[in-house]
Each structure stands twice: as structure tokens, then as C-alpha cells.
Coordinates of C-alpha atoms (C1' of nucleotides) in Angstrom, one line a residue:
Chain A
X8 CA -49.9 -7.1 17.8
X9 CA -47.1 -5.2 19.4
X10 CA -47.2 -2.3 21.8
X11 CA -47.6 1.1 20.5
X12 CA -44.6 2.3 22.5
X13 CA -41.4 0.9 23.7
X14 CA -39.5 2.1 26.7
X15 CA -36.2 3.6 26.0
X16 CA -33.7 5.2 28.4
X17 CA -30.4 6.9 28.3
X18 CA -29.1 4.5 30.9
X19 CA -30.5 1.6 32.8
X20 CA -30.8 3.7 35.9
X21 CA -32.5 6.6 34.1
X22 CA -36.2 7.3 33.7
X23 CA -37.4 5.5 30.5
X24 CA -39.1 7.4 27.7
X25 CA -41.8 6.0 25.5
X26 CA -40.9 5.8 21.8
X27 CA -43.6 5.0 19.2
X28 CA -43.3 1.8 17.2
X29 CA -44.4 1.3 13.6
X30 CA -47.5 -0.6 12.5
X31 CA -45.4 -3.7 11.8
X32 CA -43.9 -3.7 15.3
X33 CA -40.6 -2.3 14.3
X34 CA -39.1 0.9 15.7
X35 CA -37.4 3.4 13.5
X36 CA -34.0 4.5 14.6
X37 CA -35.0 8.0 13.6
X38 CA -37.8 7.8 16.2
X39 CA -35.3 7.0 18.9
X40 CA -32.9 9.7 17.6
X41 CA -35.7 12.2 17.8
X42 CA -35.7 11.9 21.5
X43 CA -32.0 10.8 22.0
X44 CA -30.1 12.9 19.5
X45 CA -27.1 11.0 18.1
X46 CA -28.4 7.6 19.0
X47 CA -27.1 4.9 16.7
X48 CA -28.9 1.9 18.1
X49 CA -30.5 0.1 21.1
X50 CA -29.5 -2.5 23.6
X51 CA -31.2 -4.3 26.4
X52 CA -30.4 -6.7 29.2
X53 CA -31.3 -10.2 28.4
X54 CA -33.3 -11.5 31.4
X55 CA -32.0 -15.0 31.0
X56 CA -28.3 -14.4 30.6
X57 CA -28.2 -10.9 32.3
X58 CA -26.0 -9.8 29.5
X59 CA -26.6 -6.8 27.4
X60 CA -27.8 -7.6 23.9
X61 CA -27.9 -5.4 20.8
X62 CA -31.2 -4.8 19.1
X63 CA -31.2 -5.9 15.4
X64 CA -30.8 -2.8 13.2
X65 CA -31.4 -3.1 9.5
X66 CA -31.3 0.0 7.4
X67 CA -32.5 2.3 10.1
X68 CA -35.2 -0.1 11.3
X69 CA -35.0 -1.6 14.8
X70 CA -36.4 -5.1 15.1
X71 CA -38.0 -6.5 18.3
X72 CA -35.8 -9.2 19.9
X73 CA -38.7 -11.7 20.1
X74 CA -42.2 -11.6 18.8
X75 CA -42.6 -8.3 20.4
X76 CA -40.6 -5.8 22.4
X77 CA -42.0 -7.0 25.7
X78 CA -41.8 -5.0 28.9
X79 CA -38.0 -4.4 28.8
X80 CA -36.3 -1.1 29.0
X81 CA -34.1 -0.4 26.1
X82 CA -30.9 1.5 26.4
X83 CA -29.7 3.9 23.8
X84 CA -26.4 3.3 22.1
X85 CA -24.3 6.2 21.1
X86 CA -21.3 6.2 18.9
X87 CA -19.2 7.2 21.9
X88 CA -20.1 3.9 23.4
X89 CA -18.1 2.4 20.6
X90 CA -15.1 4.5 21.2
X91 CA -13.1 1.7 22.6
X92 CA -14.1 -0.5 19.6
X93 CA -13.2 2.4 17.3
X94 CA -9.8 2.5 18.9
X95 CA -9.4 -1.1 18.3
X96 CA -10.4 -0.7 14.7
X97 CA -7.9 2.2 14.3
X98 CA -5.2 0.0 15.9
X99 CA -6.1 -2.8 13.5
X100 CA -6.0 -0.6 10.5
X101 CA -2.7 0.9 11.7
X102 CA -1.3 -2.6 11.8
X103 CA -2.7 -3.2 8.4
X104 CA -1.1 0.0 7.1
X105 CA 2.1 -0.9 8.7
X106 CA 1.8 -4.4 7.1
X107 CA 1.0 -2.6 3.9
X108 CA 4.5 -1.2 3.9
X109 CA 5.8 -4.7 4.4
X110 CA 3.6 -6.6 2.0
X111 CA 5.3 -9.5 0.5
X112 CA 5.5 -9.8 -3.3
X113 CA 6.4 -12.4 -5.7
X114 CA 10.1 -12.8 -6.1
X115 CA 11.7 -13.8 -9.4
X116 CA 14.2 -16.6 -9.1
X117 CA 16.9 -16.2 -11.8
X118 CA 19.3 -18.8 -12.9
X119 CA 17.5 -22.0 -12.1
X120 CA 18.9 -25.3 -13.5
X121 CA 16.8 -26.7 -16.3
X122 CA 15.9 -29.7 -14.2
X123 CA 14.6 -27.8 -11.2
X124 CA 11.0 -28.5 -10.5
X125 CA 8.5 -26.5 -8.5
X126 CA 8.7 -29.1 -5.8
X127 CA 12.5 -28.6 -5.7
X128 CA 11.9 -24.9 -5.3
X129 CA 9.4 -25.3 -2.6
X130 CA 11.6 -27.7 -0.7
X131 CA 14.5 -25.3 -0.9
X132 CA 12.7 -22.1 0.0
X133 CA 10.8 -23.6 2.8
X134 CA 14.0 -23.8 4.7
X135 CA 13.8 -20.0 4.9
X136 CA 10.2 -19.7 5.9
X137 CA 6.6 -20.5 4.9
X138 CA 6.1 -20.5 1.2
X139 CA 2.8 -19.5 -0.4
X140 CA 3.6 -20.1 -4.0
X141 CA 6.3 -21.3 -6.3
X142 CA 6.4 -21.3 -10.1
X143 CA 8.8 -22.6 -12.7
X144 CA 8.3 -20.9 -16.0
X145 CA 8.2 -23.4 -18.8
X146 CA 7.9 -23.4 -22.6
X147 CA 4.3 -24.0 -23.4
X148 CA 5.0 -26.5 -26.1
X149 CA 8.0 -28.4 -24.9
X150 CA 7.5 -28.0 -21.2
X151 CA 11.1 -27.2 -20.8
X152 CA 12.0 -24.8 -18.0
X153 CA 12.9 -21.3 -19.0
X154 CA 15.4 -21.3 -16.2
X155 CA 13.5 -18.9 -14.0
X156 CA 10.6 -18.9 -11.7
X157 CA 8.8 -17.1 -8.9
X158 CA 8.4 -17.6 -5.2
X159 CA 6.1 -15.9 -2.7
X160 CA 6.6 -16.0 1.1
X161 CA 4.2 -15.5 3.9
X162 CA 6.5 -13.3 6.0
X163 CA 8.1 -10.2 4.8
X164 CA 11.2 -10.9 6.9
X165 CA 11.7 -14.1 5.0
X166 CA 11.5 -12.3 1.7
X167 CA 14.1 -9.8 2.9
X168 CA 16.4 -12.6 4.0
X169 CA 16.0 -14.4 0.7
X170 CA 16.7 -11.4 -1.4
X171 CA 19.8 -10.5 0.6
X172 CA 21.7 -13.7 -0.4
X173 CA 22.5 -15.9 -3.3
X174 CA 21.1 -19.3 -3.5
X175 CA 22.6 -22.6 -4.5
X176 CA 19.8 -24.6 -6.0
X177 CA 20.4 -28.0 -7.6
X178 CA 24.1 -27.0 -8.2
X179 CA 23.6 -23.5 -9.6
X180 CA 23.8 -20.1 -8.1
X181 CA 20.5 -18.3 -8.3
X182 CA 19.4 -14.8 -7.5
X183 CA 16.1 -13.8 -6.0
X184 CA 14.9 -10.3 -6.8
X185 CA 11.8 -8.1 -6.8
X186 CA 10.4 -8.5 -10.3
X187 CA 10.5 -5.4 -12.6
X188 CA 6.7 -5.3 -12.5
X189 CA 6.8 -4.9 -8.7
X190 CA 10.0 -3.0 -8.2
X191 CA 8.5 0.5 -8.3
X192 CA 5.2 0.7 -6.6
X193 CA 6.1 -1.4 -3.6
X194 CA 6.5 1.3 -1.1
X195 CA 4.5 4.4 -1.8
X196 CA 7.3 6.3 -0.1
X197 CA 6.6 9.9 0.6
X198 CA 9.1 11.9 -1.3
X199 CA 12.4 12.4 0.4
X200 CA 13.5 14.6 -2.5
X201 CA 12.7 18.3 -2.9
X202 CA 12.8 20.5 -5.9
X203 CA 14.8 23.6 -5.4
X204 CA 13.7 26.3 -7.8
X205 CA 15.3 29.7 -8.7
X206 CA 18.8 28.4 -8.2
X207 CA 21.6 30.5 -9.5
X208 CA 24.5 29.2 -11.5
X209 CA 27.1 29.8 -8.8
X210 CA 25.5 27.4 -6.4
X211 CA 27.5 24.2 -6.2
X212 CA 26.3 20.8 -5.0
X213 CA 28.6 21.2 -2.0
X214 CA 27.1 24.5 -1.0
X215 CA 23.6 23.2 -1.4
X216 CA 24.5 20.2 0.7
X217 CA 26.1 22.4 3.4
X218 CA 23.0 24.6 3.4
X219 CA 20.4 21.9 3.6
X220 CA 22.3 19.9 6.2
X221 CA 20.8 22.2 8.9
X222 CA 17.4 20.6 8.3
X223 CA 18.5 17.0 8.3
X224 CA 20.8 14.4 6.8
X225 CA 21.2 15.0 3.1
X226 CA 21.7 11.9 1.0
X227 CA 21.9 13.5 -2.4
X228 CA 22.2 16.8 -4.3
X229 CA 21.6 16.9 -8.0
X230 CA 22.2 19.9 -10.2
X231 CA 21.3 19.4 -13.9
X232 CA 24.0 20.2 -16.4
X233 CA 23.8 22.4 -18.3
X234 CA 22.5 25.0 -15.9
X235 CA 18.7 25.0 -15.6
X236 CA 18.1 27.1 -12.5
X237 CA 16.9 24.2 -10.3
X238 CA 18.3 21.4 -8.3
X239 CA 17.2 18.3 -6.4
X240 CA 18.0 17.7 -2.8
X241 CA 17.3 14.4 -1.2
X242 CA 17.1 13.9 2.6
X243 CA 17.3 10.7 4.6
X244 CA 14.0 11.5 6.2
X245 CA 11.0 12.2 4.1
X246 CA 9.5 14.3 6.9
X247 CA 12.3 16.7 6.6
X248 CA 11.7 17.0 2.9
X249 CA 8.0 17.4 3.3
X250 CA 8.4 20.0 5.9
X251 CA 10.4 22.2 3.6
X252 CA 8.0 22.1 0.7
X253 CA 6.4 25.5 0.0
X254 CA 9.2 27.4 1.7
X255 CA 11.2 30.2 0.3
X256 CA 14.7 29.9 1.5
X257 CA 17.6 32.3 1.2
X258 CA 20.8 30.6 -0.2
X259 CA 23.8 32.8 -0.9
X260 CA 21.5 35.8 -0.8
X261 CA 19.0 34.5 -3.3
X262 CA 15.5 33.3 -2.6
X263 CA 15.0 29.7 -3.8
X264 CA 11.6 28.1 -3.8
X265 CA 11.1 24.6 -2.4
X266 CA 8.5 22.3 -3.8
X267 CA 7.9 18.6 -4.2
X268 CA 10.0 16.8 -6.6
X269 CA 7.9 15.3 -9.4
X270 CA 8.5 11.6 -9.9
X271 CA 11.4 10.9 -12.2
X272 CA 10.4 10.2 -15.8
X273 CA 7.2 11.9 -15.2
X274 CA 8.5 14.8 -17.1
X275 CA 7.8 14.2 -20.8
X276 CA 10.4 16.8 -21.7
X277 CA 13.0 14.7 -19.9
X278 CA 12.0 11.7 -22.0
X279 CA 11.9 13.6 -25.3
X280 CA 14.1 16.7 -24.9
X281 CA 14.3 17.4 -28.6
X282 CA 10.8 16.7 -29.7
X283 CA 10.1 18.2 -33.1
X284 CA 7.6 21.1 -32.8
X285 CA 8.7 22.0 -29.3
X286 CA 7.4 21.3 -25.8
X287 CA 3.9 22.6 -26.2
X288 CA 2.9 20.3 -29.0
X289 CA 4.4 17.4 -27.2
X290 CA 2.5 18.2 -24.0
X291 CA -0.7 18.6 -26.0
X292 CA -0.3 15.2 -27.7
X293 CA 0.5 13.7 -24.4
X294 CA -2.6 15.1 -22.7
X295 CA -4.8 13.5 -25.4
X296 CA -3.1 10.2 -25.2
X297 CA -4.1 7.4 -22.8
X298 CA -0.6 6.7 -21.8
X299 CA 0.3 6.8 -18.1
X300 CA 3.9 7.0 -17.0
X301 CA 4.7 4.1 -14.7
X302 CA 5.1 5.2 -11.1
X303 CA 8.6 5.4 -9.8
X304 CA 10.5 6.5 -6.9
X305 CA 11.3 10.1 -6.7
Chain B
dG11 C1' 18.0 -33.5 -27.4
dT12 C1' 20.7 -26.9 -27.7
dT13 C1' 20.9 -22.1 -23.9
dG14 C1' 22.4 -18.8 -19.1
dA15 C1' 20.7 -12.9 -19.2
dG16 C1' 16.5 -11.9 -18.1
dC17 C1' 11.0 -10.6 -16.1
dG18 C1' 5.5 -13.9 -15.1
dT19 C1' 0.7 -17.9 -21.6
dT20 C1' -3.6 -19.8 -19.2

DNA sequence: GTTGAGCGTT
């Protein structure tokens, strides 16, 4: 049978405190935390290796290292002890996120000669970088190539390079592109485009460009024709666009309201401008339907 | 047994 109490201290040099164990010899983390608020575990110095060892913790229950807890002094772990590790995790996820923006995707290879095989493709594309996958699309019955295929690279840099140029494969020029299925959601780019509401008819694209230039580089100004009292302004930097959202700005003496531009084609009235019965009935129909607009750049 | 802008049977 185990001891009734184990010795726990804030630090190896501190005075230990006795913490009650359970009947089965385990110690509840909650028992430790009752005396050491915020505790998230225990560790101890292994007498043989002189290294610190963590105490097994399963669902709030601390388990003795050996058959019993022995005469050791256990040291409390606090989340702050893991700060360095947390930083490492943060750094790792930051890298992951960064990689997320540069995730490779399958590329469609258009214009392949009928005779080109997957081995041919692999041999060719490997000259650019490591290849994960190649496909040649074939007719199910005849096995004849449909003249296109897919390729996936390990490195995003390779993908970029391959997309940028044409490819002479088995005597034909081929193109590698992002497939339609992947073209949109690749980069969940924060919107660089703002919606400028309450525009007046006398505002020209040039004037809007001139005005918004003060905030950052303007890459596009769009004013719907006929006049609809709003405009879109696109900046080179999404942070500029985001910073302006919610603002009321004075242009040519009138107050315009800045908000986020909705994704293009997300507006059903844009898709069906002359829907019979008017906008309301269309919107209602749409709400009841399961259809989701594909995501797209805004 | 053909074809030549496109978009991926499993």
C-alpha cells in the first residue's frame, strides 16, 4: 500500500507540503492544485539519472512513477513553466500558417501528347523538383489518354516555377495551371477591396483614386454603371483596406461609408438582376435553398 | 485506329 501523503514543493529548494493520495495510490491533480493553485502537473528528480522526470498524468489523475511514490519530493509544474514550449508551439503553428499560404495543390497539365505516360510526366517534372503525384487522365474503356493530367509537387517554389512557363513534353507545348476547382480558395486573402457606400453621381473613378491614394496604393476603382451610389476601391495592401472599414469619409463634401466588399458573385441580385417577382422573392427562395455560392476572390 | 480546348470515374 502506498503512503497516505506525498511530498510536494513549489521548488526543489522549498519546504515540501504533504498532499493526500487516493486509496488506489494515485494523487489527484485537483489535490495538488488545492495547495498550489494553477498547478498543471508534477515532476521529480530521477535519483538514477539526476534528470527531472514528469509524473504520468491521465485525466486529472497523477500516477506514481514506480510501485509507490517513494520518499521523493515532487515539484509542481505550472503552465508558465511551459512558456518556452508554448512559444515553440506558437512558432511552429506560425510556420504552419505561413506554409498554409504556400500550400501546394495539384496542377492540371493541358495539352499532353496522346502517347505521354505517367512515367514520362514524372521524369519530366522531376527536373523541376520533387514530384508527389502525377496522373494522366484516360478514357475508362479504351484507356486512351484524354490529353491532360495532373501533377503535384512537394515544394511551393517548384509549383510557382512550373506554372510560370510553358512545357515541351514529348514534342508538344503544354501548360500547367491551377485547376478550376482549386483556383479560388487557395489563398484566403483578406479583402483588399472596400465597398464605398453613399457615393454621389459626380464622383469619378479618377477622383476616388486620387482621394484614396492618401491611404495606400490603389490598384483598382470600380463604379457600376448605371449609377448605383456605391463604388469599389481596391488597395495593394489588404491592411490598408481593412483599416478603412467602418469609417465615414468625406469625399467632395459628402460622407461616404466604407465597409468590406462582399465576395464577387455572392450577390444573388448580381447573378439574376431581372428575376421575376423582384429581389425579395429571389432572396427568400435563396435562403431556403441549400445552394452555396462558391468562394471567390473579392 | 479519329481529336487539341478543356478541368480530375474509381
